[in-house]
Short mmCIF file of C-alpha atoms and ligand atoms in Angstrom, two decimals:
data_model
loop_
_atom_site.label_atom_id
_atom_site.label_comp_id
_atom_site.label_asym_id
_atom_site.label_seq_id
_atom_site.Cartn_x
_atom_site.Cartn_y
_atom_site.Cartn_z
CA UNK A 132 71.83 87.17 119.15
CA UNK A 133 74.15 89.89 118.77
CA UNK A 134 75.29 91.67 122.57
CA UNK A 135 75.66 95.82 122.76
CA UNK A 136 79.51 96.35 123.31
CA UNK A 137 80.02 99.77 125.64
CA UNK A 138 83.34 101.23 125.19
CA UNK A 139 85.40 101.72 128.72
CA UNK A 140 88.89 103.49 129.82
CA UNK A 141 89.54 98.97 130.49
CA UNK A 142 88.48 98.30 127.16
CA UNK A 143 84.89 97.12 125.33
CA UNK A 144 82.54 95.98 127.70
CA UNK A 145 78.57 93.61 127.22
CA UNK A 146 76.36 95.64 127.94
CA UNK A 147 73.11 93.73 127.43
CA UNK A 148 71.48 91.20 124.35
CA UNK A 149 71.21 93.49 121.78
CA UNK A 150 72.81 94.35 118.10
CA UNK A 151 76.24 95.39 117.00
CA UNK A 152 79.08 93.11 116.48
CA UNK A 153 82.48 94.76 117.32
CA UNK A 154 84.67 96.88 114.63
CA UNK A 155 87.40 95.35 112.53
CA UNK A 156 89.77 97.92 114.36
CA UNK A 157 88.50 99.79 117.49
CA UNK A 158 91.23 102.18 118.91
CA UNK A 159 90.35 104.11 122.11
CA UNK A 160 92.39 106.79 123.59
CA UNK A 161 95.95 105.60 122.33
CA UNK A 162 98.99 107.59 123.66
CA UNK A 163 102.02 105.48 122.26
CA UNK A 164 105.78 106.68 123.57
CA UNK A 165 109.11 105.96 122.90
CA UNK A 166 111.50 106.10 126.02
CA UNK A 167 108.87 107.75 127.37
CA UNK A 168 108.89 110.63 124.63
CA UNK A 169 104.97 110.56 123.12
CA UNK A 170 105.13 110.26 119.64
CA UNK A 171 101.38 109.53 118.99
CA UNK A 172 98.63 110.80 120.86
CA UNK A 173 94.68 111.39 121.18
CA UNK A 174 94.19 108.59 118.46
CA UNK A 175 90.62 107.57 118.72
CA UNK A 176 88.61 106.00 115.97
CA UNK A 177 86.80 102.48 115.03
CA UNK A 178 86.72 101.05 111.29
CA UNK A 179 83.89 99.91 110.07
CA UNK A 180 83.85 96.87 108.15
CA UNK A 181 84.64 96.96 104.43
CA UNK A 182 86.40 99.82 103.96
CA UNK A 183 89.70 100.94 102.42
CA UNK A 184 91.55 103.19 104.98
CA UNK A 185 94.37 105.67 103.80
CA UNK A 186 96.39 106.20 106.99
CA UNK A 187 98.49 109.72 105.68
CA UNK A 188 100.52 111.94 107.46
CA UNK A 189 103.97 113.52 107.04
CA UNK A 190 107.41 111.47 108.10
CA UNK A 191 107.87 111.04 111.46
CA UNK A 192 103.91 111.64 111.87
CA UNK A 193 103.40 107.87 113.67
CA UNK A 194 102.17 106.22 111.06
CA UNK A 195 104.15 103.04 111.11
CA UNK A 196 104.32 103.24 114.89
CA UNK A 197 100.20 103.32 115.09
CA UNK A 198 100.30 100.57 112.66
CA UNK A 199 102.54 98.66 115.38
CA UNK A 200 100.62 99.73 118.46
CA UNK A 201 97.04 98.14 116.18
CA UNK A 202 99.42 94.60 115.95
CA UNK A 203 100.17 94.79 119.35
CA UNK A 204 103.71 95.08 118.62
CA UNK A 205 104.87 97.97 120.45
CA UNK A 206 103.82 98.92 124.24
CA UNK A 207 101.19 101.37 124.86
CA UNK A 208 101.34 104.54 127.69
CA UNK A 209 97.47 104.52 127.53
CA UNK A 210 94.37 103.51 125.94
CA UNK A 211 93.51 100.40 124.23
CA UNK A 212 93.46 98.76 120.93
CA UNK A 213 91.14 95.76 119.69
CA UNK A 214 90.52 93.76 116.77
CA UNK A 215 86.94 92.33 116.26
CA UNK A 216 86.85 92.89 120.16
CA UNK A 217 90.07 91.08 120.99
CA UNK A 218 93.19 92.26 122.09
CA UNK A 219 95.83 91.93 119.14
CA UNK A 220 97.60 88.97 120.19
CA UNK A 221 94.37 87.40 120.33
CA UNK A 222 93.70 87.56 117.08
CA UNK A 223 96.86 86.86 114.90
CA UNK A 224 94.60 84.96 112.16
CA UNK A 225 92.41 87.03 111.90
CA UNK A 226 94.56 89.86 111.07
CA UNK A 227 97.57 90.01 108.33
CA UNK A 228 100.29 92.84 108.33
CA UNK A 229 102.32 93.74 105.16
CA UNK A 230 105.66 95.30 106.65
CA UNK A 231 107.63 98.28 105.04
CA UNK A 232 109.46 96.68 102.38
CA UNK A 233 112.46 98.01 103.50
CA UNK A 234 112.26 96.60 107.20
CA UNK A 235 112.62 93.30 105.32
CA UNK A 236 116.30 91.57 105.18
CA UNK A 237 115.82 90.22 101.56
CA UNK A 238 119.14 88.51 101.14
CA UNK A 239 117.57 85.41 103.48
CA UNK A 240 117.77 82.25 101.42
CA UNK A 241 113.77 81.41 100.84
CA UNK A 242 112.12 81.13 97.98
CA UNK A 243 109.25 83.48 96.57
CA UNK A 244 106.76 80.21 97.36
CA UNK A 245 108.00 79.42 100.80
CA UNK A 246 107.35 83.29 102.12
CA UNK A 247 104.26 82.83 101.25
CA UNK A 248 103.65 79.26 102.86
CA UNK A 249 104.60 81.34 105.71
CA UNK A 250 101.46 83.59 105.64
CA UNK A 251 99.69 80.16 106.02
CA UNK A 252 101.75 78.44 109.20
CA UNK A 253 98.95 80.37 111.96
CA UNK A 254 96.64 78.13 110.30
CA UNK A 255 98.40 74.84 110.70
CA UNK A 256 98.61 74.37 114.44
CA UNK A 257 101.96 73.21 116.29
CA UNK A 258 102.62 70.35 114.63
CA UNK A 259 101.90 70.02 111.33
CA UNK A 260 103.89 70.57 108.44
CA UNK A 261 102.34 72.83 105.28
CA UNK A 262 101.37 70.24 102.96
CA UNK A 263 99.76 69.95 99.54
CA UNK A 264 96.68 71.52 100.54
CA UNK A 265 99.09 74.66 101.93
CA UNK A 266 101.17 74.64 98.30
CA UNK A 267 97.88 74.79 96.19
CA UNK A 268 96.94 78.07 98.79
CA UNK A 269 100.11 79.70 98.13
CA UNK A 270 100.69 79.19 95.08
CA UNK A 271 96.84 80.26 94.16
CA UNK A 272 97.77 83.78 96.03
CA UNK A 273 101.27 83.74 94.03
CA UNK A 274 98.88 83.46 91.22
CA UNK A 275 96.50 86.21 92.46
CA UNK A 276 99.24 89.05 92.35
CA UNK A 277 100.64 87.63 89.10
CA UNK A 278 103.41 85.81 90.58
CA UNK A 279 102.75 82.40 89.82
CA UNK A 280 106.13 82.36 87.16
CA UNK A 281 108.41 83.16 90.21
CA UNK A 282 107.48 80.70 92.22
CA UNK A 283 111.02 78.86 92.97
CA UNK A 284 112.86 82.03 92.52
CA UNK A 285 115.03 83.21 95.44
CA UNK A 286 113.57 86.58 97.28
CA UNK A 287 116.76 88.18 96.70
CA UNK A 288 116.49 87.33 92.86
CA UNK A 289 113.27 89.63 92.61
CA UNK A 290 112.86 93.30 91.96
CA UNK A 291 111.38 95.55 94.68
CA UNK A 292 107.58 95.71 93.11
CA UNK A 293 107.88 91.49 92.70
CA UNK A 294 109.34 91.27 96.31
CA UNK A 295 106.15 93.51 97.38
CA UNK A 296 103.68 91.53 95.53
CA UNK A 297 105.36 88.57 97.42
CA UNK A 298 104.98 90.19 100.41
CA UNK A 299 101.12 90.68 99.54
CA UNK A 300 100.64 86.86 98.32
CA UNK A 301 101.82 86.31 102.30
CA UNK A 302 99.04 88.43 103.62
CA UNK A 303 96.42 86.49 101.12
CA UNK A 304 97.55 83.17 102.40
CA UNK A 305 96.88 83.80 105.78
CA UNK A 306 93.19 84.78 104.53
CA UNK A 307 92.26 87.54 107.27
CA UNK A 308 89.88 89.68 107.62
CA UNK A 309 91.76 92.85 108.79
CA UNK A 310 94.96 93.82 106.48
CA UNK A 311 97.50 95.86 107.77
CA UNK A 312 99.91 97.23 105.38
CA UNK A 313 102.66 100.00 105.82
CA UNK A 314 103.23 101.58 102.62
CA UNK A 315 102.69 98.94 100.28
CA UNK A 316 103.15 101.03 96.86
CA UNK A 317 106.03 102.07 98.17
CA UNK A 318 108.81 101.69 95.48
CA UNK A 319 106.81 99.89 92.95
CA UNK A 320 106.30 100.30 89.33
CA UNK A 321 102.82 101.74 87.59
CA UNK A 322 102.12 98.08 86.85
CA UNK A 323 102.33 96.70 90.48
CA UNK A 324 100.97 99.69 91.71
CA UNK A 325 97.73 98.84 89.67
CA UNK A 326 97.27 95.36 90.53
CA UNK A 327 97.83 96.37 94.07
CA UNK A 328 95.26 98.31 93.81
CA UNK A 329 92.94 95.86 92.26
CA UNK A 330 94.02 93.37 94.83
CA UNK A 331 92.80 95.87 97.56
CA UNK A 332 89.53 96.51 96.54
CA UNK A 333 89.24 92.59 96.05
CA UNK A 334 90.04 91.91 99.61
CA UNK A 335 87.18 94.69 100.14
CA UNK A 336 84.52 93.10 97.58
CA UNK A 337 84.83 90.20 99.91
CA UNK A 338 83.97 92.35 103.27
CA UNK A 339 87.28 92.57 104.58
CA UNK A 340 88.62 95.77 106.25
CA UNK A 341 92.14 96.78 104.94
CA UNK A 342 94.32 100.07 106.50
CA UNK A 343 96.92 101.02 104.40
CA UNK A 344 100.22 103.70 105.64
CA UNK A 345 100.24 105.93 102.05
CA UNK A 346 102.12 108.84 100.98
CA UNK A 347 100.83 109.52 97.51
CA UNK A 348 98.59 112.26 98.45
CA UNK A 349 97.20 112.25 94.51
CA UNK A 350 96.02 109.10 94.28
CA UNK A 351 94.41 109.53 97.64
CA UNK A 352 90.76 110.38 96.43
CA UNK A 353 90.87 107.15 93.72
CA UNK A 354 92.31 104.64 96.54
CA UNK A 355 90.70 105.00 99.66
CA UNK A 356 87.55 105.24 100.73
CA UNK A 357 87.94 106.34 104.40
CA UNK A 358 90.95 108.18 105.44
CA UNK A 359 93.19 108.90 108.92
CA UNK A 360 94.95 112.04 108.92
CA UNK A 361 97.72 111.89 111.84
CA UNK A 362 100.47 114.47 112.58
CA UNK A 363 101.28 112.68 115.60
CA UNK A 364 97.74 113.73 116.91
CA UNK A 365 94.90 112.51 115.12
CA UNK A 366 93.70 115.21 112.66
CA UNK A 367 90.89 113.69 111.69
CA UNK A 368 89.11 110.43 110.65
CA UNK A 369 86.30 109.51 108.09
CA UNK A 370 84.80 108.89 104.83
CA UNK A 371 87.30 110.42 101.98
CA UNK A 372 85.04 112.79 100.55
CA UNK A 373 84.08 114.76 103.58
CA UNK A 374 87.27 114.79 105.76
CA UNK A 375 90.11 114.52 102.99
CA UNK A 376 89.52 118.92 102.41
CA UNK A 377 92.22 121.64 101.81
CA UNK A 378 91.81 122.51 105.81
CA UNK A 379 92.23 119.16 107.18
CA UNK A 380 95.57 118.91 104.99
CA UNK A 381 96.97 122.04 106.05
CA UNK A 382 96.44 120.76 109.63
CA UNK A 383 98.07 117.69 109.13
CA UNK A 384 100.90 119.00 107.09
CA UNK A 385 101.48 122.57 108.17
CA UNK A 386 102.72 124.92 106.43
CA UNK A 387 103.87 122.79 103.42
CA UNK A 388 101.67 125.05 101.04
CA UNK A 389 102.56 124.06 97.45
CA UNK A 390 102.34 120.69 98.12
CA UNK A 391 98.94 121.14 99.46
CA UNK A 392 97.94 123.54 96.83
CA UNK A 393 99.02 120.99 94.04
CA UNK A 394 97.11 118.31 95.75
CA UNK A 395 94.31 120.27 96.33
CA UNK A 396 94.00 121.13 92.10
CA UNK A 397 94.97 117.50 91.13
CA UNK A 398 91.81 116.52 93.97
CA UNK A 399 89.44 119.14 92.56
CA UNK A 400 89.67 117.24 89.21
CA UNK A 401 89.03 113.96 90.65
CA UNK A 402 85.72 114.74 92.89
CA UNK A 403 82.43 114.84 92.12
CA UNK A 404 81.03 118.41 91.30
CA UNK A 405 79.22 118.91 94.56
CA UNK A 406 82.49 118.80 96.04
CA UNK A 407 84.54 120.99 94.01
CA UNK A 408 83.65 123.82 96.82
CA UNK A 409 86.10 122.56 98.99
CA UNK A 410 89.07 123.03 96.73
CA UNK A 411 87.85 125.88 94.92
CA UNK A 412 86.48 128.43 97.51
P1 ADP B 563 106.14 107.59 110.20
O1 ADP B 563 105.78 106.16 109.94
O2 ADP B 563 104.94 108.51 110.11
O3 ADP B 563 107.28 108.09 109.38
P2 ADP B 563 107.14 106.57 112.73
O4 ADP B 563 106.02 105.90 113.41
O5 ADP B 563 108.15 105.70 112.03
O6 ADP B 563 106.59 107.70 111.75
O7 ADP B 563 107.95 107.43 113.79
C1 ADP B 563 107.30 108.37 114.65
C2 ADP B 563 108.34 108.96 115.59
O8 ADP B 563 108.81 107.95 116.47
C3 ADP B 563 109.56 109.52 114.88
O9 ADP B 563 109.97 110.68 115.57
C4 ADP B 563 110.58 108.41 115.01
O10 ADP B 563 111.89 108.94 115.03
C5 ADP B 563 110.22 107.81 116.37
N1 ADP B 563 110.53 106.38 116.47
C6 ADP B 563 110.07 105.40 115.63
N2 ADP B 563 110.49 104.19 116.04
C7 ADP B 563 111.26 104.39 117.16
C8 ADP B 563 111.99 103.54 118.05
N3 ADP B 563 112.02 102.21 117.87
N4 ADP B 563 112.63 104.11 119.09
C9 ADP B 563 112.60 105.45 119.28
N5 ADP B 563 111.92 106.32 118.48
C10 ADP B 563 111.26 105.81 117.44
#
């Protein structure tokens, strides 16, 4: 039986026997500084299972840090963060993280195939070696992102939208249920872009959870199907259609009118009648 989780200042707590299994992502009360300069603050939110998240903001909004602070791998001033009701480090197989592309020193000596063997090495335990069973994985995931030709190629070899579909095959191999990824159209051409995108809702079809850093604000509406808006605050959180609204964008990006304004039209277009209101009024 399934055990009610209560949410705490010290983190999730039982509670008694009954329902709810805990979030993908659960993040309580996060205040996240740099020499002790806050640069993300009042971030509260839990992702429910399944979805697509669009984490949007401007630059220098948090967004890569928050993505951090979910993997554990930056210290937090306060609050909490857990993964299926773990801490972070807890749960390192159970969660895969696609980098920025450019945090990434490509010029290392290591074949497209071998990066991605590396997405499977949390599964192997101490001391075994990958092995057949961990080629046939990889390569099937090289495969997946249509990378299966570039197998034995050298990273540094491959252009940046076949270095990013690498960098994707890595996150497959390591089969998780929670994706991470900062920015991962970032850079790439219409054609990666697409089977990105394809790839995503995949991972979704199957009931995973994915959170995504994305700047794009056009193709926001098509990609995701909950969104974050953070300005170093949070702005708000939820499903696409009711939070992603000309007022909740000029919150999060201030007084960056035209961009908003072209957004808003391109949106407009994209949504459903009912909610042509929000764009038109
Ligand atoms: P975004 O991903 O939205 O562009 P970041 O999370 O990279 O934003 O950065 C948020 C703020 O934190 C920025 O002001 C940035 O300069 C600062 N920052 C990021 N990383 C560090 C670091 N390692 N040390 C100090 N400040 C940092």
């Amino acid at each position: 039986m399934d055990e009610r989780v209560t949410t705490t200042e010290e983190g999730p707590t039982k509670k008694s026997t009954v329902t709810a299994k805990p979030p993908p992502l659960e993040v309580h009360d996060l205040t996240v500084a740099y020499h002790r300069r806050p640069v993300l603050w009042d971030i509260d939110f839990a992702v429910p299972k399944g979805r697509l998240v669009g984490i949007i903001g401007p630059n220098g909004s948090g967004k890569t840090t928050l993505v951090k602070a979910c993997l554990g791998l930056v210290p937090l001033a306060s609050g909490w963060v857990r993964c299926f009701g773990k801490q972070p480090s807890e749960q390192r197989k159970r969660v895969g993280y696609v980098p920025q592309r450019e945090s990434v020193d490509w010029d290392f000596p290591i074949d497209a195939i071998d990066v991605v063997m590396m997405g499977r090495y949390g599964g192997l335990g101490w001391f075994r070696k990958p092995g057949s069973k961990e080629r046939k994985i990889a390569g099937e995931c090289l495969r997946k992102v249509g990378m299966a030709d570039y197998a034995k190629r050298q990273i540094s070899q491959l252009s940046g939208g076949q270095q990013q579909r690498v960098f994707l095959a890595r996150a497959l191999a390591q089969r998780s249920d929670l994706y991470l990824m900062d920015e991962p159209f970032q850079g790439v051409d219409a054609a990666t872009e697409t089977a990105i995108v394809g790839l995503l809702n995949d991972i979704k079809a199957q009931g995973k959870t994915v959170l995504c850093v994305h700047h794009d604000l056009q193709t926001v509406t098509e990609y995701f199907d909950w969104v974050l808006l953070l300005n170093m605050r949070q702005i708000v959180f939820g499903p696409t259609e009711e939070v992603f609204t000309n007022e909740n964008l000029r919150r999060t990006y201030g007084g960056r009118l035209n961009i908003i304004s072209d957004v808003a039209d391109a949106v407009a277009r994209k949504l459903p009648d009912k909610s042509k209101d929000k764009w038109t009024g």
